[in-house]
PDB file of C-alpha atoms and ligand atoms in Angstrom:
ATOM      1  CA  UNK A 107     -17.617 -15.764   8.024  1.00 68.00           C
ATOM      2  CA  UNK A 108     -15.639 -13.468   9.875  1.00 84.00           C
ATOM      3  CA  UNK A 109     -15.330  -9.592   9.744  1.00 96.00           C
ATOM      4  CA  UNK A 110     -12.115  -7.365   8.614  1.00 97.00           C
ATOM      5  CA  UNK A 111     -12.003  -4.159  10.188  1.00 98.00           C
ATOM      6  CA  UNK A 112      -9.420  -1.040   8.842  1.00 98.00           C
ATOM      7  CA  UNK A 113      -8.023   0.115  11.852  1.00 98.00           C
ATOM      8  CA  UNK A 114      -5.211   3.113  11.742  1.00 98.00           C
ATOM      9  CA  UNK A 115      -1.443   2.191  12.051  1.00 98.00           C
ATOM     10  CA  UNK A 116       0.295   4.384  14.583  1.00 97.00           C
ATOM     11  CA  UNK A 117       4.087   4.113  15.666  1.00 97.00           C
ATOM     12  CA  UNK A 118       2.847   1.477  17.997  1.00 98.00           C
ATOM     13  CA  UNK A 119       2.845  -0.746  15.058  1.00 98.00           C
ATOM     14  CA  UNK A 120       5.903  -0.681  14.109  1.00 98.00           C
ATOM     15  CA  UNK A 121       6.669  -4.157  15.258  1.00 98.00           C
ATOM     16  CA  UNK A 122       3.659  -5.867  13.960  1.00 98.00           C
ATOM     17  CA  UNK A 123       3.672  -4.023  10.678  1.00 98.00           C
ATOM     18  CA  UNK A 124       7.260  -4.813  10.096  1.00 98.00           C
ATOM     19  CA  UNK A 125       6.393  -8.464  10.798  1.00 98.00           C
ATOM     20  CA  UNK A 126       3.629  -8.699   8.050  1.00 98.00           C
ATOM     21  CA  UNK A 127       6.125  -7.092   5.609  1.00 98.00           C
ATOM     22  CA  UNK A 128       8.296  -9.910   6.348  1.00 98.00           C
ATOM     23  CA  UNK A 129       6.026 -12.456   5.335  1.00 98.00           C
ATOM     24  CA  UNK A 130       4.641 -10.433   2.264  1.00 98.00           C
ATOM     25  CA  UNK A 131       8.465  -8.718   0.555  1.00 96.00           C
ATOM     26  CA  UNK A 132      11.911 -10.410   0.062  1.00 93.00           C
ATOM     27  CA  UNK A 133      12.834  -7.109   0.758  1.00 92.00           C
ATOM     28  CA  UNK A 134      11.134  -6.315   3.777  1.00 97.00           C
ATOM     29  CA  UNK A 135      11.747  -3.398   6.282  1.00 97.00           C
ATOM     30  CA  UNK A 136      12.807  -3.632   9.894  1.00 98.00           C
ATOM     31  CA  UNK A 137      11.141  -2.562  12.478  1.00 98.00           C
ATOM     32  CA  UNK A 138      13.672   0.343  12.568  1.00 98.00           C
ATOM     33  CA  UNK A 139      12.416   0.918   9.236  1.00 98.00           C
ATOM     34  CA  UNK A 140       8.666   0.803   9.594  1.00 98.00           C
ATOM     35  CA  UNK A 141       9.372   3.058  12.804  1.00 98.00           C
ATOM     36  CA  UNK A 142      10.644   5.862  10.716  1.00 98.00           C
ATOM     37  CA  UNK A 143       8.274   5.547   8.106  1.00 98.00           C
ATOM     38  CA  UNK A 144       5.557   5.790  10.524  1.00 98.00           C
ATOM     39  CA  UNK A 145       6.950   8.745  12.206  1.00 98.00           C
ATOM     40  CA  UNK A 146       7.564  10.814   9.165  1.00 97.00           C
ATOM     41  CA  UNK A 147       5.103  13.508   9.037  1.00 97.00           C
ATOM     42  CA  UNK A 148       2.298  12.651   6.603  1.00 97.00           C
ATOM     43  CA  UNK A 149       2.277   9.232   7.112  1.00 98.00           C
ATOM     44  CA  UNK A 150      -0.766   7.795   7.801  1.00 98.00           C
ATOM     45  CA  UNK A 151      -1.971   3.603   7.368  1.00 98.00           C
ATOM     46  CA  UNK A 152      -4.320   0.881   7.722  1.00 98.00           C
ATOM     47  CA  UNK A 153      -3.804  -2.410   9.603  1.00 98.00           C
ATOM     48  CA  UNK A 154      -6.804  -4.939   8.141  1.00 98.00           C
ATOM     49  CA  UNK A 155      -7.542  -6.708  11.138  1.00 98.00           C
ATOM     50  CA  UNK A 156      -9.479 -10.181  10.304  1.00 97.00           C
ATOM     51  CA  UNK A 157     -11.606 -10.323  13.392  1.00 95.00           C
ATOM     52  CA  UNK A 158     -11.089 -14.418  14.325  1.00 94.00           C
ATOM     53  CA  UNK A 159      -7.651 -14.632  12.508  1.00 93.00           C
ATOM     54  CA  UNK A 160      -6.047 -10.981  13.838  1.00 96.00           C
ATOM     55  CA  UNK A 161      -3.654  -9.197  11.356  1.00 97.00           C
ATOM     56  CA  UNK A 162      -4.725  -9.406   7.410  1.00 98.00           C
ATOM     57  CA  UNK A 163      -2.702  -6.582   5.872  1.00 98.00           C
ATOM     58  CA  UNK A 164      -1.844  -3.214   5.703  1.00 98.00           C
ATOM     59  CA  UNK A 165      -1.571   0.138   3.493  1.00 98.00           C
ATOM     60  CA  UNK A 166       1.023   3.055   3.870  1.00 98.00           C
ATOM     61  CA  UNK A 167       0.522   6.408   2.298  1.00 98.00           C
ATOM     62  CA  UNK A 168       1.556   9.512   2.555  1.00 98.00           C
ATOM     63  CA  UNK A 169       0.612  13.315   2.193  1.00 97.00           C
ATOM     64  CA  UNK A 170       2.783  15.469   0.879  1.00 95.00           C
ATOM     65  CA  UNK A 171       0.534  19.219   0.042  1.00 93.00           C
ATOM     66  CA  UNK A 172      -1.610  18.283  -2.668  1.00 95.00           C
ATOM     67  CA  UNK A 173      -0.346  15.015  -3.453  1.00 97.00           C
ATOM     68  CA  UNK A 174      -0.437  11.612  -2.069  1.00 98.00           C
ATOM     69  CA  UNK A 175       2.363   8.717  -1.780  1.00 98.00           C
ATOM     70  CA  UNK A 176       1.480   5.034  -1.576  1.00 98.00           C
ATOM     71  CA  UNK A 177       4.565   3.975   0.644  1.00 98.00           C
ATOM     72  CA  UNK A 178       3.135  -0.038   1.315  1.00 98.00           C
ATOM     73  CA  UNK A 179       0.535  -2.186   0.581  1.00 98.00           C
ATOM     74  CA  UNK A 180       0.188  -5.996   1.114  1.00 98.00           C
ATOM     75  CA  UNK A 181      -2.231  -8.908   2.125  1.00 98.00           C
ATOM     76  CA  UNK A 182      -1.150 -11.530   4.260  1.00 98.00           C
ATOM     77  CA  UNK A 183      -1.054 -14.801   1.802  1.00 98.00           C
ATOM     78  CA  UNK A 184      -4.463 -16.561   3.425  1.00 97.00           C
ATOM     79  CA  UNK A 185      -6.861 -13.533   2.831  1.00 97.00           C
ATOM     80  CA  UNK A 186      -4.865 -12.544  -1.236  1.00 98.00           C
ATOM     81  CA  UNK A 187      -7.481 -12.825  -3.917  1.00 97.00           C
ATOM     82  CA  UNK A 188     -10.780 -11.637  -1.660  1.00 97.00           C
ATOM     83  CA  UNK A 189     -11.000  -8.030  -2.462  1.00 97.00           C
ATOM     84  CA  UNK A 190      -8.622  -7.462   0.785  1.00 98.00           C
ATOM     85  CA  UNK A 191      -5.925  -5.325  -1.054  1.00 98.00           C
ATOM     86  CA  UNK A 192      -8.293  -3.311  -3.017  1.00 98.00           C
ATOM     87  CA  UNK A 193     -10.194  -2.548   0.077  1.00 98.00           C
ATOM     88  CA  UNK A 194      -7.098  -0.968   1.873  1.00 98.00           C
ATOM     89  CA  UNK A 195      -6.553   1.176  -1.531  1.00 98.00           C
ATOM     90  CA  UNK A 196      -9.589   2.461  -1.816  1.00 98.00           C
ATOM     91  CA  UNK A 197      -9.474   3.252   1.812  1.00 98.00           C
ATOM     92  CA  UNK A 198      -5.750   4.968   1.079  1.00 98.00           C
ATOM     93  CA  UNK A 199      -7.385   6.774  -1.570  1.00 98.00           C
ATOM     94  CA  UNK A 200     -10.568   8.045   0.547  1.00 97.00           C
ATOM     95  CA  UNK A 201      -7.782   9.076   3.512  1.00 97.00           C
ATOM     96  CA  UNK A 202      -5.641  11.090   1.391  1.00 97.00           C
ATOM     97  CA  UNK A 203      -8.249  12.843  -1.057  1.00 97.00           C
ATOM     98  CA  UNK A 204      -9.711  13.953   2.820  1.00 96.00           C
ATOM     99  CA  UNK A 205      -6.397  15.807   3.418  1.00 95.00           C
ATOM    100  CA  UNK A 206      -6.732  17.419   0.296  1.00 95.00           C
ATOM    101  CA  UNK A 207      -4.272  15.096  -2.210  1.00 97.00           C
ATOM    102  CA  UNK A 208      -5.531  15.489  -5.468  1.00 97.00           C
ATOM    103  CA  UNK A 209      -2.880  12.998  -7.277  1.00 98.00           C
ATOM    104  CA  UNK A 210      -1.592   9.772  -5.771  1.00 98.00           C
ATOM    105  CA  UNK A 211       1.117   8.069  -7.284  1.00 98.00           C
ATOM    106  CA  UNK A 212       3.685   4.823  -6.265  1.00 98.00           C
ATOM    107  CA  UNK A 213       5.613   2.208  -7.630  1.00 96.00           C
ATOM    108  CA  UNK A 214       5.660  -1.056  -8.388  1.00 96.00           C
ATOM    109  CA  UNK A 215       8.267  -4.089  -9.269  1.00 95.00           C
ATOM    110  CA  UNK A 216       7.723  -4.700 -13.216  1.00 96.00           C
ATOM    111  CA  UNK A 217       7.463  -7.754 -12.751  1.00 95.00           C
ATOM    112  CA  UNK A 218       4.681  -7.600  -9.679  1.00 96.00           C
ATOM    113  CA  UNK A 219       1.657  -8.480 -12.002  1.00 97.00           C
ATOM    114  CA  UNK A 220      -0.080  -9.013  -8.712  1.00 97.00           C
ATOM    115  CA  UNK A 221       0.130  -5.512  -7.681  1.00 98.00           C
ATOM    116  CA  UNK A 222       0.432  -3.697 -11.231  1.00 98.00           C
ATOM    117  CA  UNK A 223      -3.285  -5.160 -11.932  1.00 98.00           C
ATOM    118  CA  UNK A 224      -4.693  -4.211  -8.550  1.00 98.00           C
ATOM    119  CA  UNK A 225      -3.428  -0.733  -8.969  1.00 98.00           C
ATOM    120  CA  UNK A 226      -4.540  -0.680 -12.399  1.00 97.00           C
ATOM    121  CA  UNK A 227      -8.156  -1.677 -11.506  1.00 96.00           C
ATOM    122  CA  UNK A 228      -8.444   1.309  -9.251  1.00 96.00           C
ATOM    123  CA  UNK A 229      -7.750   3.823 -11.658  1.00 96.00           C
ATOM    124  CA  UNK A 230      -3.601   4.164 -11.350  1.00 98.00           C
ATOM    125  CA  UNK A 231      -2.448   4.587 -14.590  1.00 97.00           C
ATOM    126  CA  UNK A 232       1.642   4.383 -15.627  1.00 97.00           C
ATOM    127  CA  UNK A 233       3.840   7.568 -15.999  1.00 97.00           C
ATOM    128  CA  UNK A 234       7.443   6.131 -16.270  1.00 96.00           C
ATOM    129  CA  UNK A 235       9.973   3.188 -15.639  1.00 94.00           C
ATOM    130  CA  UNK A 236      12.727   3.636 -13.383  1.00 90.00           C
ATOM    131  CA  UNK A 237      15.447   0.845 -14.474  1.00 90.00           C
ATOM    132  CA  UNK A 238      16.868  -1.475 -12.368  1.00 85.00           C
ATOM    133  CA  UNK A 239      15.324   0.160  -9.423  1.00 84.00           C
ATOM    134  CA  UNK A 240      14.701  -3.030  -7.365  1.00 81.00           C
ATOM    135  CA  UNK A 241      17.534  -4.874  -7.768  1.00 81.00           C
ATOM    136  CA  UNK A 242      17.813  -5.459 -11.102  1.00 85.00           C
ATOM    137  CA  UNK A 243      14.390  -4.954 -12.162  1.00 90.00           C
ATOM    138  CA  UNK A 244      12.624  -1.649 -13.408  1.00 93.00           C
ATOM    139  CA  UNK A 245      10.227  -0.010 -11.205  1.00 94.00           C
ATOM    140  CA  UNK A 246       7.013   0.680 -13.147  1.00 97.00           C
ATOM    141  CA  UNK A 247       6.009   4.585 -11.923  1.00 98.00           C
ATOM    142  CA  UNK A 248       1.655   5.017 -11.560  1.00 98.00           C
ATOM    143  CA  UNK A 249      -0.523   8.080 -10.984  1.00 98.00           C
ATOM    144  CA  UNK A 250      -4.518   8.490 -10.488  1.00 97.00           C
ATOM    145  CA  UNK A 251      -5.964  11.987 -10.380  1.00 97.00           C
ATOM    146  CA  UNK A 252      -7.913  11.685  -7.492  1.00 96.00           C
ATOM    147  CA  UNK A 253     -10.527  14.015  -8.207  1.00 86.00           C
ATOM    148  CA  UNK A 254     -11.891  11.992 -10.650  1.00 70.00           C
ATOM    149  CA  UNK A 255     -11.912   8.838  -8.366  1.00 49.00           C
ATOM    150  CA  UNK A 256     -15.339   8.344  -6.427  1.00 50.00           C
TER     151      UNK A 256
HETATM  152  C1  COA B 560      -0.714  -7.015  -4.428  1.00 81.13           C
HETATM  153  C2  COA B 560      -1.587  -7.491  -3.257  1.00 81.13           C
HETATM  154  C3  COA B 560      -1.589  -6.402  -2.171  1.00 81.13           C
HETATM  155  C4  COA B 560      -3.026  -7.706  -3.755  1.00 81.13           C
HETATM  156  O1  COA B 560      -3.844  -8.009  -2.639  1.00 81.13           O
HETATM  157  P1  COA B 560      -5.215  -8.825  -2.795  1.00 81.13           P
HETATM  158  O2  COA B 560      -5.958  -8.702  -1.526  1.00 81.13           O
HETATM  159  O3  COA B 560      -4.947 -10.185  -3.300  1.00 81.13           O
HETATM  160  O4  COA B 560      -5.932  -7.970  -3.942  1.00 81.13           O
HETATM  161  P2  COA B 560      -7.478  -8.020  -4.338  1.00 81.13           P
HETATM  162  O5  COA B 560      -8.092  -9.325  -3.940  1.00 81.13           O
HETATM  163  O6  COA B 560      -8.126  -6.778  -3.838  1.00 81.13           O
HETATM  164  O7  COA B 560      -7.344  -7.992  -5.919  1.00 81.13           O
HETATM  165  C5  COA B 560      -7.907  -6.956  -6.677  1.00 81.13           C
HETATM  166  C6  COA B 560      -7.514  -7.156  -8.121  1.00 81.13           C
HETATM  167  O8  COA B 560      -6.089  -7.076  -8.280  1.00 81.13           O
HETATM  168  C7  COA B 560      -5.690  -7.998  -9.279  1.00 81.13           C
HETATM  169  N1  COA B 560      -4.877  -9.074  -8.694  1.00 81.13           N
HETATM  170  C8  COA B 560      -4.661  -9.326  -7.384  1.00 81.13           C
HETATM  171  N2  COA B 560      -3.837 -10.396  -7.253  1.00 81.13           N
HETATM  172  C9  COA B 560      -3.548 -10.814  -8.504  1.00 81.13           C
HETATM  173  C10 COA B 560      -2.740 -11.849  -9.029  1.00 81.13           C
HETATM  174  N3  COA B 560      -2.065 -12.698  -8.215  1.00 81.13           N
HETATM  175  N4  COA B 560      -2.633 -11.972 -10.373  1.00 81.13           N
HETATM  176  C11 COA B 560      -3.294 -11.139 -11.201  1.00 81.13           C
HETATM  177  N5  COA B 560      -4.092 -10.124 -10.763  1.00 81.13           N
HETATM  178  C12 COA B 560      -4.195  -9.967  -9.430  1.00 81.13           C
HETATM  179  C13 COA B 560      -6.964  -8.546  -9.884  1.00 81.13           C
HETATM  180  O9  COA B 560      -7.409  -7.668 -10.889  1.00 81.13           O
HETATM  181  C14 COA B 560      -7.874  -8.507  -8.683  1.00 81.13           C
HETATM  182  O10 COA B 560      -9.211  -8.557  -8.981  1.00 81.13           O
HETATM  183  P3  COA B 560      -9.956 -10.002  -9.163  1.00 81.13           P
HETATM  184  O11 COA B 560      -9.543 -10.862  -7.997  1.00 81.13           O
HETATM  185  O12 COA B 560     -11.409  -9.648  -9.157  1.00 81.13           O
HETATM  186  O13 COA B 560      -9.454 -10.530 -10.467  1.00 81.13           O
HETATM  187  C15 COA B 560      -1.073  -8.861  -2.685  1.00 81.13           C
HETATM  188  O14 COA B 560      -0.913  -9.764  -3.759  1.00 81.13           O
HETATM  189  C16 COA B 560       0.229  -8.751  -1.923  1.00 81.13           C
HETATM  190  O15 COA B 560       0.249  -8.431  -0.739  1.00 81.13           O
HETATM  191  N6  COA B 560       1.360  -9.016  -2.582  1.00 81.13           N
HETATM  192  C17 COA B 560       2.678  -9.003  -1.907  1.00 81.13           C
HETATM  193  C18 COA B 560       3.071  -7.588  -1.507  1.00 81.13           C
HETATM  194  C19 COA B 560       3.108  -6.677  -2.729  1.00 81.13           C
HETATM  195  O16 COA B 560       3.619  -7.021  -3.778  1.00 81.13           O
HETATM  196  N7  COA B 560       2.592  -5.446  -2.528  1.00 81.13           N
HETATM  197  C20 COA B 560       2.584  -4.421  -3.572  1.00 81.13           C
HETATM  198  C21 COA B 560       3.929  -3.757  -3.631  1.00 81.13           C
HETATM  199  S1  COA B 560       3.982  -2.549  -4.941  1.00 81.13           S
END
């Protein structure tokens, strides 16, 4: 069985990253996009790199004071379903509670069941609904109080 390593995302990435978000969002962003994202300050991410196979996924966050932003997350469609995406939360998590976040929040399609339990598993909890956020449908708003996740 092969190995997935977490390495960081840098501006270097931009391509690659932008590529995976392609296959994972009918919305994705270009590389222009992903570019400025990853130069913003406080951004930091994850590439999952599946050590036969190459690029798995990848997580986006970023830290804003105490507080943390989940920006991105997906899994490449072969490696959904093996732990993969909560790996690179938990990992988001760890990174931002390191540079002091105490609260991460994000949001998430309503209907994006996929990603609404993941988040839910790990301890995000819902604070709001922005309406027709993503094109017509609501954006669910989630928080976790970091503090209390190990
Ligand atoms: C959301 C996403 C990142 C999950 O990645 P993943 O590697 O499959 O997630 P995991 O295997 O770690 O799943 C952890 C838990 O999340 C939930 N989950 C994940 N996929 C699910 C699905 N299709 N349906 C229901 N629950 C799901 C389950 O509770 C799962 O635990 P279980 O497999 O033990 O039941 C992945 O589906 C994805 O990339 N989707 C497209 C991009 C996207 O929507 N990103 C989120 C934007 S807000």
């Amino acid at each position: 069985m092969s190995a997935i390593d977490l390495v960081p995302a840098a501006l270097v990435h931009a391509e690659l990253l932008a590529g995976m978000h392609r296959i994972c969002f009918a919305d994705p962003w270009s590389v222009r996009s992903m570019a400025e994202v990853l130069a913003m300050p406080g951004t930091e991410g994850l590439i999952a790199v599946d050590d036969d196979a190459g690029p798995a996924g990848l997580a986006l966050w970023r830290n804003i004071l105490d507080e943390a932003e989940i920006l991105t997350i997906a899994v490449l469609p072969p490696w959904r379903r093996a732990g993969l995406g909560g790996r690179l939360l938990s990992a988001a998590m760890t990174g931002a509670r390191s540079r002091g976040a105490a609260h991460m929040f994000l949001e998430a399609a309503a209907d994006n069941t996929a990603a609404l339990a993941l988040y839910h598993r790990h301890g995000f909890r819902r604070t709001g609904t922005r309406k027709g956020y993503y094109a017509g449908v609501d954006a669910v708003t989630m928080g976790c109080d970091l503090s209390i996740k190990a």
